[in-house]
PDB file of C-alpha atoms in Angstrom:
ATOM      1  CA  UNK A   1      -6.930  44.889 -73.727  1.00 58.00           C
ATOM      2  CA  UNK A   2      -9.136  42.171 -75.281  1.00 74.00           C
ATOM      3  CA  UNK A   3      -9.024  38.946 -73.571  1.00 94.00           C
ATOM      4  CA  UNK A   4      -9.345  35.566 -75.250  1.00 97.00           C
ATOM      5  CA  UNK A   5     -13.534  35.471 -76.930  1.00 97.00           C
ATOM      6  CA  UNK A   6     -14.805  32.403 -78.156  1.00 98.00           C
ATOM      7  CA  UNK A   7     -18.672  32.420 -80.058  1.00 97.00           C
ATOM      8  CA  UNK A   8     -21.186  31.585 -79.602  1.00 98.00           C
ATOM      9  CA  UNK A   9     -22.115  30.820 -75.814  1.00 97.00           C
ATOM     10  CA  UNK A  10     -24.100  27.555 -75.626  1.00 96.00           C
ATOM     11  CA  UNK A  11     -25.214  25.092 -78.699  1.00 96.00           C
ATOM     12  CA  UNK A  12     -27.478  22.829 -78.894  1.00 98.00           C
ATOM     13  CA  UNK A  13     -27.223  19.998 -82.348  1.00 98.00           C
ATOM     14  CA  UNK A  14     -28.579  16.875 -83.007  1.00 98.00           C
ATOM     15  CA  UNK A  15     -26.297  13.541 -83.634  1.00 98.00           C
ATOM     16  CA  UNK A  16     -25.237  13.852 -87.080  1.00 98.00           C
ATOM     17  CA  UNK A  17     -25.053  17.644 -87.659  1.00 98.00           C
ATOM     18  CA  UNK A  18     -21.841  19.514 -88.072  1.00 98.00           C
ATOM     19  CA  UNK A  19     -21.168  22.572 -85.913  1.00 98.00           C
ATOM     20  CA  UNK A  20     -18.445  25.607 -86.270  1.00 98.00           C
ATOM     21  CA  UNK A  21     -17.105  26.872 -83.160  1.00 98.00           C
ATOM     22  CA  UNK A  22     -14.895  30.248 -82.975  1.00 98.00           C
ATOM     23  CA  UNK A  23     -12.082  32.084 -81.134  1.00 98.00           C
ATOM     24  CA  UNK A  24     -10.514  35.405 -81.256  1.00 98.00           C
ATOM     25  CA  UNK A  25      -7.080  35.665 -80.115  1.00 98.00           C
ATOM     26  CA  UNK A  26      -6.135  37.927 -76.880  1.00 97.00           C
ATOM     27  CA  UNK A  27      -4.647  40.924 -78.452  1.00 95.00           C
ATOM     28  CA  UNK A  28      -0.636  40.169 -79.748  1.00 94.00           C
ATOM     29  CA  UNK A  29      -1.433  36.745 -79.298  1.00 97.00           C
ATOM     30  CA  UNK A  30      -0.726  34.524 -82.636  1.00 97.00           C
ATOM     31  CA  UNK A  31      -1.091  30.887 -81.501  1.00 97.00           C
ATOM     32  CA  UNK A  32      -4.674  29.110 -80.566  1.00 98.00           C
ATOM     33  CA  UNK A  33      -4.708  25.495 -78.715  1.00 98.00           C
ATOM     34  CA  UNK A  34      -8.678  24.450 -78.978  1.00 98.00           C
ATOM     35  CA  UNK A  35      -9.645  21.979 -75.608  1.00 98.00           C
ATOM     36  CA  UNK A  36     -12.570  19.845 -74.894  1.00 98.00           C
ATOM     37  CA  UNK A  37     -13.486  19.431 -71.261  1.00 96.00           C
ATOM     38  CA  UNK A  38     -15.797  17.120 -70.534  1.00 94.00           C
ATOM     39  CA  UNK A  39     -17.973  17.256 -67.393  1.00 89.00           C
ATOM     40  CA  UNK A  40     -15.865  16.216 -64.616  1.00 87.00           C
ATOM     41  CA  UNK A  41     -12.714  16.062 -66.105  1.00 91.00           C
ATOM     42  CA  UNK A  42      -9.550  18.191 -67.233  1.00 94.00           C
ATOM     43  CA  UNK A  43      -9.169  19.799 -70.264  1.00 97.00           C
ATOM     44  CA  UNK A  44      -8.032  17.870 -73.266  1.00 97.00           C
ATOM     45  CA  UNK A  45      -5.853  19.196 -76.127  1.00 97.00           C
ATOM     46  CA  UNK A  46      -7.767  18.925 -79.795  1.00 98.00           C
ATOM     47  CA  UNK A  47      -5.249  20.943 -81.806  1.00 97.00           C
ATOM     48  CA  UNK A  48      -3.102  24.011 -81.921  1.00 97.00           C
ATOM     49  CA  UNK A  49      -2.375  26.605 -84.828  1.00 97.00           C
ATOM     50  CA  UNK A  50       0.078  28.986 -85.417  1.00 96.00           C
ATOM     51  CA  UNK A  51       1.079  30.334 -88.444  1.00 94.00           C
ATOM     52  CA  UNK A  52      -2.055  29.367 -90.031  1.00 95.00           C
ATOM     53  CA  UNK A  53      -1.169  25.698 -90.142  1.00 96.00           C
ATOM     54  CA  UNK A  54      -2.084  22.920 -87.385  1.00 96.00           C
ATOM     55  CA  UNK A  55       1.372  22.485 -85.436  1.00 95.00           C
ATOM     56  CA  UNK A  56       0.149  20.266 -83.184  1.00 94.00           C
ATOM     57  CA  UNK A  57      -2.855  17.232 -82.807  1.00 96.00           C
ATOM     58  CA  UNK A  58      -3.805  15.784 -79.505  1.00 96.00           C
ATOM     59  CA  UNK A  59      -5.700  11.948 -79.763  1.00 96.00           C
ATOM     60  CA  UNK A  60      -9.061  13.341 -81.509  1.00 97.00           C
ATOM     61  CA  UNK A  61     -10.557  11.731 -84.959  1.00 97.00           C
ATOM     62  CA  UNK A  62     -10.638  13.149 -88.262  1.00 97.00           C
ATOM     63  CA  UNK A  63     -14.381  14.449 -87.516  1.00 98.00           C
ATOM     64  CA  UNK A  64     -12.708  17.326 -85.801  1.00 98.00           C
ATOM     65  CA  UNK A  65     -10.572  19.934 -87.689  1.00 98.00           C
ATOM     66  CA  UNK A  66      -9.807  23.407 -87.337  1.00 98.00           C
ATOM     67  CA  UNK A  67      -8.565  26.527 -89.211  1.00 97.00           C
ATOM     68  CA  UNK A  68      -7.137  29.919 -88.577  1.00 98.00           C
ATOM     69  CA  UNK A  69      -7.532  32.909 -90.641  1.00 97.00           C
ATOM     70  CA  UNK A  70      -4.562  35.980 -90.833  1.00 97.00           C
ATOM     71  CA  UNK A  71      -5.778  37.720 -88.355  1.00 96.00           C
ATOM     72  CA  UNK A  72      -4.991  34.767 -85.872  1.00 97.00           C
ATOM     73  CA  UNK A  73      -8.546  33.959 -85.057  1.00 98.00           C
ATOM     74  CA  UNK A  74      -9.464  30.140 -85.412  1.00 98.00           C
ATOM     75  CA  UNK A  75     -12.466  28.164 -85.677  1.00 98.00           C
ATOM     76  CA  UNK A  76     -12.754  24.577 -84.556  1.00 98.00           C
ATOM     77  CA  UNK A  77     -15.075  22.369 -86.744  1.00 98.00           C
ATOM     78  CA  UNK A  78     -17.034  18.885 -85.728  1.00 98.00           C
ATOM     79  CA  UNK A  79     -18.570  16.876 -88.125  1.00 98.00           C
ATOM     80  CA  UNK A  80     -21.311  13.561 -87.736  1.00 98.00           C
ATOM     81  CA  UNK A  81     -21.521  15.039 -84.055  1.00 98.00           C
ATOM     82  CA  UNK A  82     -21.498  12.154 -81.261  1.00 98.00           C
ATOM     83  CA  UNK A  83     -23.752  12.162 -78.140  1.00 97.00           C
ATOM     84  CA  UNK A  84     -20.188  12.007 -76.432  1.00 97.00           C
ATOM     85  CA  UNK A  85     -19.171  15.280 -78.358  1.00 98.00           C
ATOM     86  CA  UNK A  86     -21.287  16.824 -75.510  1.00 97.00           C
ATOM     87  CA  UNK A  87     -18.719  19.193 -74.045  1.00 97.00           C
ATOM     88  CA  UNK A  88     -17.384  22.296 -72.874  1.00 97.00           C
ATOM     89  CA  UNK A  89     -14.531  23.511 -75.983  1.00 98.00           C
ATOM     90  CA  UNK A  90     -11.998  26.102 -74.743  1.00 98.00           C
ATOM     91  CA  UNK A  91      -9.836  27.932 -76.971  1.00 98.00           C
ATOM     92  CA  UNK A  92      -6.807  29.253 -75.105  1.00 98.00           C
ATOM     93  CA  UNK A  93      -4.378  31.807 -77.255  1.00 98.00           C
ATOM     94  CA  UNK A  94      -0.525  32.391 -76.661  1.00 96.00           C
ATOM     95  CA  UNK A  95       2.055  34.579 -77.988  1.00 96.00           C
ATOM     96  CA  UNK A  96       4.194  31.730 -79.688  1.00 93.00           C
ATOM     97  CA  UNK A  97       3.320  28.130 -79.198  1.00 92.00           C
ATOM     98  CA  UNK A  98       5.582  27.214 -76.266  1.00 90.00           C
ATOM     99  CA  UNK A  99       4.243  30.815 -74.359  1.00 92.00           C
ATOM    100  CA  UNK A 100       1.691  30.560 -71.698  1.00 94.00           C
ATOM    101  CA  UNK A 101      -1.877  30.211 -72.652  1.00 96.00           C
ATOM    102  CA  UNK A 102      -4.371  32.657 -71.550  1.00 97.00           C
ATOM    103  CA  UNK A 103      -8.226  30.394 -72.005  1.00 98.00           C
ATOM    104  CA  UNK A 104     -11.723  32.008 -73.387  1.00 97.00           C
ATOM    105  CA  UNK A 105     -14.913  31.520 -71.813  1.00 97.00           C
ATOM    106  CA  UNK A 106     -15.165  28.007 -73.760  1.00 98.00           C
ATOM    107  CA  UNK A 107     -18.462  27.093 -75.754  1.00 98.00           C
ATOM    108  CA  UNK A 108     -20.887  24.793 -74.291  1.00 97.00           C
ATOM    109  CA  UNK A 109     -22.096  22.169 -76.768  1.00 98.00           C
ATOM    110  CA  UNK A 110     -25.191  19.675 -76.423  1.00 98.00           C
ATOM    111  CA  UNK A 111     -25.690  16.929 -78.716  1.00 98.00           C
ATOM    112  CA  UNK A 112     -29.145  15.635 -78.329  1.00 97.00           C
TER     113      UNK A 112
ATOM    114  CA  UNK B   1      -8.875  17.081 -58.986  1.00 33.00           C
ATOM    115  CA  UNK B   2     -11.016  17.599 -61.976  1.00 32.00           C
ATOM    116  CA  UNK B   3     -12.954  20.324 -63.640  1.00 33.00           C
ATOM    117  CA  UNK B   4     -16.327  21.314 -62.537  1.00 34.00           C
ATOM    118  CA  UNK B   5     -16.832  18.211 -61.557  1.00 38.00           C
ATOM    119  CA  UNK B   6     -18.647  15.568 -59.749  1.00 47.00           C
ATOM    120  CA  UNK B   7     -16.249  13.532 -57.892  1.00 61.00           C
ATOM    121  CA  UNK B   8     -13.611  16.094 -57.365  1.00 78.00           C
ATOM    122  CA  UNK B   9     -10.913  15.758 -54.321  1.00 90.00           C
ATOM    123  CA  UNK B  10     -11.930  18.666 -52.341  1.00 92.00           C
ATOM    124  CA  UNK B  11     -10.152  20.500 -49.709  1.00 95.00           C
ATOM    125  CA  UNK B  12     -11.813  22.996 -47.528  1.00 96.00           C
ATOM    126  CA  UNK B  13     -10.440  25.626 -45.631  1.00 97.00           C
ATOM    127  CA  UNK B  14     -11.269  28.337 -42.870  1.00 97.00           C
ATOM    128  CA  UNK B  15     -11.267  32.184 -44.425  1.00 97.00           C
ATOM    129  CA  UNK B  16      -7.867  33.500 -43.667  1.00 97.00           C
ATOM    130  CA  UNK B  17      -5.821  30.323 -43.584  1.00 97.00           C
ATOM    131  CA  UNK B  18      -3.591  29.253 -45.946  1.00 97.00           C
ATOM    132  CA  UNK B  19      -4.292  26.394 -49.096  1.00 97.00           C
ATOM    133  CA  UNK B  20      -2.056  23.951 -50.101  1.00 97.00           C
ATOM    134  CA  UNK B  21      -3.092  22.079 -53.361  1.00 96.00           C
ATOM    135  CA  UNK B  22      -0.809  19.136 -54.557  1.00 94.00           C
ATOM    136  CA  UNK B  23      -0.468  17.682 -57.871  1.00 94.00           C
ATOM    137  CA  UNK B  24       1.498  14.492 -58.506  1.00 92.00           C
ATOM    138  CA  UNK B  25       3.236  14.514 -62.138  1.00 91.00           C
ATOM    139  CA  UNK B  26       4.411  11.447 -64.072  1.00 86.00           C
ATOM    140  CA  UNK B  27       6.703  12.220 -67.224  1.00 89.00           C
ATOM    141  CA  UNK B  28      10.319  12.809 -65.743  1.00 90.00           C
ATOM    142  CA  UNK B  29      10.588  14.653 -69.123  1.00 91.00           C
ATOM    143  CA  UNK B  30       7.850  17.592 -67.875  1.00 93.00           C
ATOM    144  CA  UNK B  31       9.739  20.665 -67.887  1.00 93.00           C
ATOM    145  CA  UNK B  32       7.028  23.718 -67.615  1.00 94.00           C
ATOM    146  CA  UNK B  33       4.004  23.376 -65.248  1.00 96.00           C
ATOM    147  CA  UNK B  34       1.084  25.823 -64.822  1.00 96.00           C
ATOM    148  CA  UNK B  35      -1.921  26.280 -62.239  1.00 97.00           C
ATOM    149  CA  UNK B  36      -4.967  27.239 -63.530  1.00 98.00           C
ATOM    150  CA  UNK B  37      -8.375  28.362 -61.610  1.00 98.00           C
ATOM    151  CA  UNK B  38     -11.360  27.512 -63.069  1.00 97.00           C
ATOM    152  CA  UNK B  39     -14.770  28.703 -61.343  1.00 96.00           C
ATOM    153  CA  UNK B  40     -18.435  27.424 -62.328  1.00 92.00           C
ATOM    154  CA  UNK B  41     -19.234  28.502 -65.541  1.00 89.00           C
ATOM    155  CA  UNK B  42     -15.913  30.063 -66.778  1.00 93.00           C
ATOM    156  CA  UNK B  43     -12.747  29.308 -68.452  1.00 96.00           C
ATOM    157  CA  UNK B  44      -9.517  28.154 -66.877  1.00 97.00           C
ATOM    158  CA  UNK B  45      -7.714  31.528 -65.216  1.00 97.00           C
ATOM    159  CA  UNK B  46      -3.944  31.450 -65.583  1.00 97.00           C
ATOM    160  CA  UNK B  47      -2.428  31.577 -61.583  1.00 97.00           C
ATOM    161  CA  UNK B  48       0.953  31.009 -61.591  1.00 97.00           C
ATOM    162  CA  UNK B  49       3.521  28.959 -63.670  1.00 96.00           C
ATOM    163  CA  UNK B  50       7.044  27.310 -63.483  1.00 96.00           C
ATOM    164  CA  UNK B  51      10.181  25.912 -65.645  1.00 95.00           C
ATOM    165  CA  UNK B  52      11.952  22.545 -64.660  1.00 95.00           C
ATOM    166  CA  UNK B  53      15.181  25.275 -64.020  1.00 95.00           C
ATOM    167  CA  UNK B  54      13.327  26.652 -60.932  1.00 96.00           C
ATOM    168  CA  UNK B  55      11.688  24.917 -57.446  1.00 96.00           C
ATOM    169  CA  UNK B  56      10.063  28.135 -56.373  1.00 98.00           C
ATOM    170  CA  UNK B  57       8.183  31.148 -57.815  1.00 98.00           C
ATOM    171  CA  UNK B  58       6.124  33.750 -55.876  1.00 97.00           C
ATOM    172  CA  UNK B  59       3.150  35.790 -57.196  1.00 95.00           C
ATOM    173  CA  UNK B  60       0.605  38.049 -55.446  1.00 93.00           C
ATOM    174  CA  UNK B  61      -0.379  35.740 -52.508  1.00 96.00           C
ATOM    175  CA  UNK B  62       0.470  32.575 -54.142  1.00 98.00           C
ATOM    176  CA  UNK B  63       3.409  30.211 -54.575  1.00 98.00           C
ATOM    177  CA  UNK B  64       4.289  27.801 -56.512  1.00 98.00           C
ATOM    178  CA  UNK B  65       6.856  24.515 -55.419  1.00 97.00           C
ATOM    179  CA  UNK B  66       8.333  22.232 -57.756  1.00 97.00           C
ATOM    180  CA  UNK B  67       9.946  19.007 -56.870  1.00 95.00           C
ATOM    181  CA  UNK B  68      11.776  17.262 -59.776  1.00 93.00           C
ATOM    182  CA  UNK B  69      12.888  14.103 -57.434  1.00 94.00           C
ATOM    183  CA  UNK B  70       9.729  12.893 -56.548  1.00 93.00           C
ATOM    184  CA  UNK B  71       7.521  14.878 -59.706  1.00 93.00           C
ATOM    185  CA  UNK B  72       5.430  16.775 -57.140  1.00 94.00           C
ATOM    186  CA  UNK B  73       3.675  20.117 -58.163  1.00 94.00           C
ATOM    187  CA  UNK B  74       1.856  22.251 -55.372  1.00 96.00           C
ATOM    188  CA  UNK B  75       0.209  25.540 -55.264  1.00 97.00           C
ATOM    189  CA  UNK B  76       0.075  27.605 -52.008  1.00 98.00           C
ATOM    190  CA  UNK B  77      -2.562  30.449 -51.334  1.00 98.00           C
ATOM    191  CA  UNK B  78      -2.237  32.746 -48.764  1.00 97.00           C
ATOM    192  CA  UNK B  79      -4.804  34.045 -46.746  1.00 97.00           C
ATOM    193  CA  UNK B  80      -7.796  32.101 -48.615  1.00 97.00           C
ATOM    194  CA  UNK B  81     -10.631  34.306 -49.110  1.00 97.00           C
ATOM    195  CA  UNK B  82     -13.938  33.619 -50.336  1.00 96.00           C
ATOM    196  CA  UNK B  83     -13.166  34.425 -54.033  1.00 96.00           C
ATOM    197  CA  UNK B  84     -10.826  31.830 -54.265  1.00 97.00           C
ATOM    198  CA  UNK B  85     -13.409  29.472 -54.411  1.00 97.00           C
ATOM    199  CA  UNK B  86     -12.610  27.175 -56.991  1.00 97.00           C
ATOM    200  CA  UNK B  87     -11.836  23.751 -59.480  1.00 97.00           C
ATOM    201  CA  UNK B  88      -7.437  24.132 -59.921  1.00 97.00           C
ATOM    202  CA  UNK B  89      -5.566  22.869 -62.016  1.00 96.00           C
ATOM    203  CA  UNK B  90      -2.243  21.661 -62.796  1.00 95.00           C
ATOM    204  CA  UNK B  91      -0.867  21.093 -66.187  1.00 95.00           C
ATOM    205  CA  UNK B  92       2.664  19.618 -67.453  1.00 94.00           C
ATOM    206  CA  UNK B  93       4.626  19.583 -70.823  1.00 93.00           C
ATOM    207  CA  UNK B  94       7.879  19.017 -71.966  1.00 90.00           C
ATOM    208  CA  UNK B  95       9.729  20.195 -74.819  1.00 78.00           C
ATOM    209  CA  UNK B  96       6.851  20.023 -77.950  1.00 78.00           C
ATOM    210  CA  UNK B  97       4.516  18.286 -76.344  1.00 87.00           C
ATOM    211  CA  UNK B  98       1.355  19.733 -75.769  1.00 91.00           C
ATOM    212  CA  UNK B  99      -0.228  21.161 -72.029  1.00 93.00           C
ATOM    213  CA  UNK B 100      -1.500  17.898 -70.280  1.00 93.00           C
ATOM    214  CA  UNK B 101      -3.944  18.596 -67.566  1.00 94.00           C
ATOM    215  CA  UNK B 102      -4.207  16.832 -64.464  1.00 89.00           C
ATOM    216  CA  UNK B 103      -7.265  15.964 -62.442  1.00 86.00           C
ATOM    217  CA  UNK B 104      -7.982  18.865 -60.480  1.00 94.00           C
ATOM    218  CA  UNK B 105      -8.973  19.835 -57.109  1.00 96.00           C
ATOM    219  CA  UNK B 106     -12.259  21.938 -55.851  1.00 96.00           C
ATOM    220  CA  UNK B 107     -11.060  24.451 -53.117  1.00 97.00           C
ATOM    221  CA  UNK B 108     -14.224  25.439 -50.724  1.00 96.00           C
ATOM    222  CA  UNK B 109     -13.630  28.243 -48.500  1.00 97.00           C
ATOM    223  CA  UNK B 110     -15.093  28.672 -45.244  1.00 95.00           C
ATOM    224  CA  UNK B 111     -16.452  32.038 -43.952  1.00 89.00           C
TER     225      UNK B 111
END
């Protein structure tokens, strides 16, 4: 049974640039919540999708948007990337939105 | 406590004795709370979680306590071995809201 898989590993952009982020869904799992955790700190909800559509928005700016596809996998999106964009980006997956979620590896991103 | 982090509280235990790791909670609202593990490197590992109906749940070699009058959270490990070596985590929400993590806590084990 497939656990949560996020792609790719590490990234490294430049201020400015835009970088695409994605997540595959554990297996039965139809709901993706995307994360940034900074060094340090907790996570912090971006955005959550279900259905397709973004149910839910945490206290992020426009810059950052998301999608997800039929087959429940989701990719997170950052545009005019930030020094402070420098983070770890989880993508946890649930069956439902209210169900527990189960986290990915995360992607590391650098913004030099 | 916070994520693999610098300035973490840390609590440090012997091999073989038990862990207790607290987490304070401030929305009276909060009805579903989770503990997550989250070693170097990695994402957050699902532990244990509870609903606002209970004050106790048991998995394998951990608990989980829930007090609603004072909004305290804590996470009990049995036997602490090596491999539980960690950054936890609590998290709250209530109703729609989304999963609000708290600062977490770096467990070091002692051999």
């Amino acid at each position: 049974d497939a656990g949560v898989t996020q792609s790719p590993t590490h990234l490294i952009k430049t201020r400015g640039q835009q970088v695409t982020l994605r997540c595959s869904p554990k297996s039965g799992h139809d709901t993706v919540s995307w994360y940034q955790q900074a060094l340090g700190q907790g996570p912090q909800f971006i955005f959550q999708y279900y259905e397709e559509e973004e149910r839910q928005r945490g206290n992020f700016p426009d810059r950052f948007s998301g999608h997800q596809f039929p087959n429940y996998s989701s990719e997170l999106n950052v545009n005019a990337l930030l020094l402070g964009d420098s983070a770890l980006y989880l993508c946890a997956s649930s069956l439902g939105p209210k169900d527990t979620q189960y986290f990915g590896p995360g992607t590391r991103l650098t913004v030099l | 406590g916070e994520s693999v982090g610098l300035h973490l509280p840390t609590l440090s235990v012997q091999e073989g004795d038990n862990s207790i790791i607290n987490c304070a909670y401030s929305n009276s609202a909060s009805d579903y709370f989770i503990w997550y593990k989250q070693e170097s490197g990695k994402g957050p590992q699902f532990i244990i979680d509870i609903r606002s109906n209970m004050d106790k749940r048991q998995g394998q070699r951990v608990t989980v306590l829930l007090n609603k009058t004072v909004k305290h959270l804590s996470l009990q490990i049995a036997a602490t071995q090596p491999g539980d070596s960690a950054v936890y985590f609590c998290a709250e929400s209530s109703g729609n809201t989304p999963l609000v993590f708290g600062k977490g806590t770096r467990l070091s084990v002692i051999a």
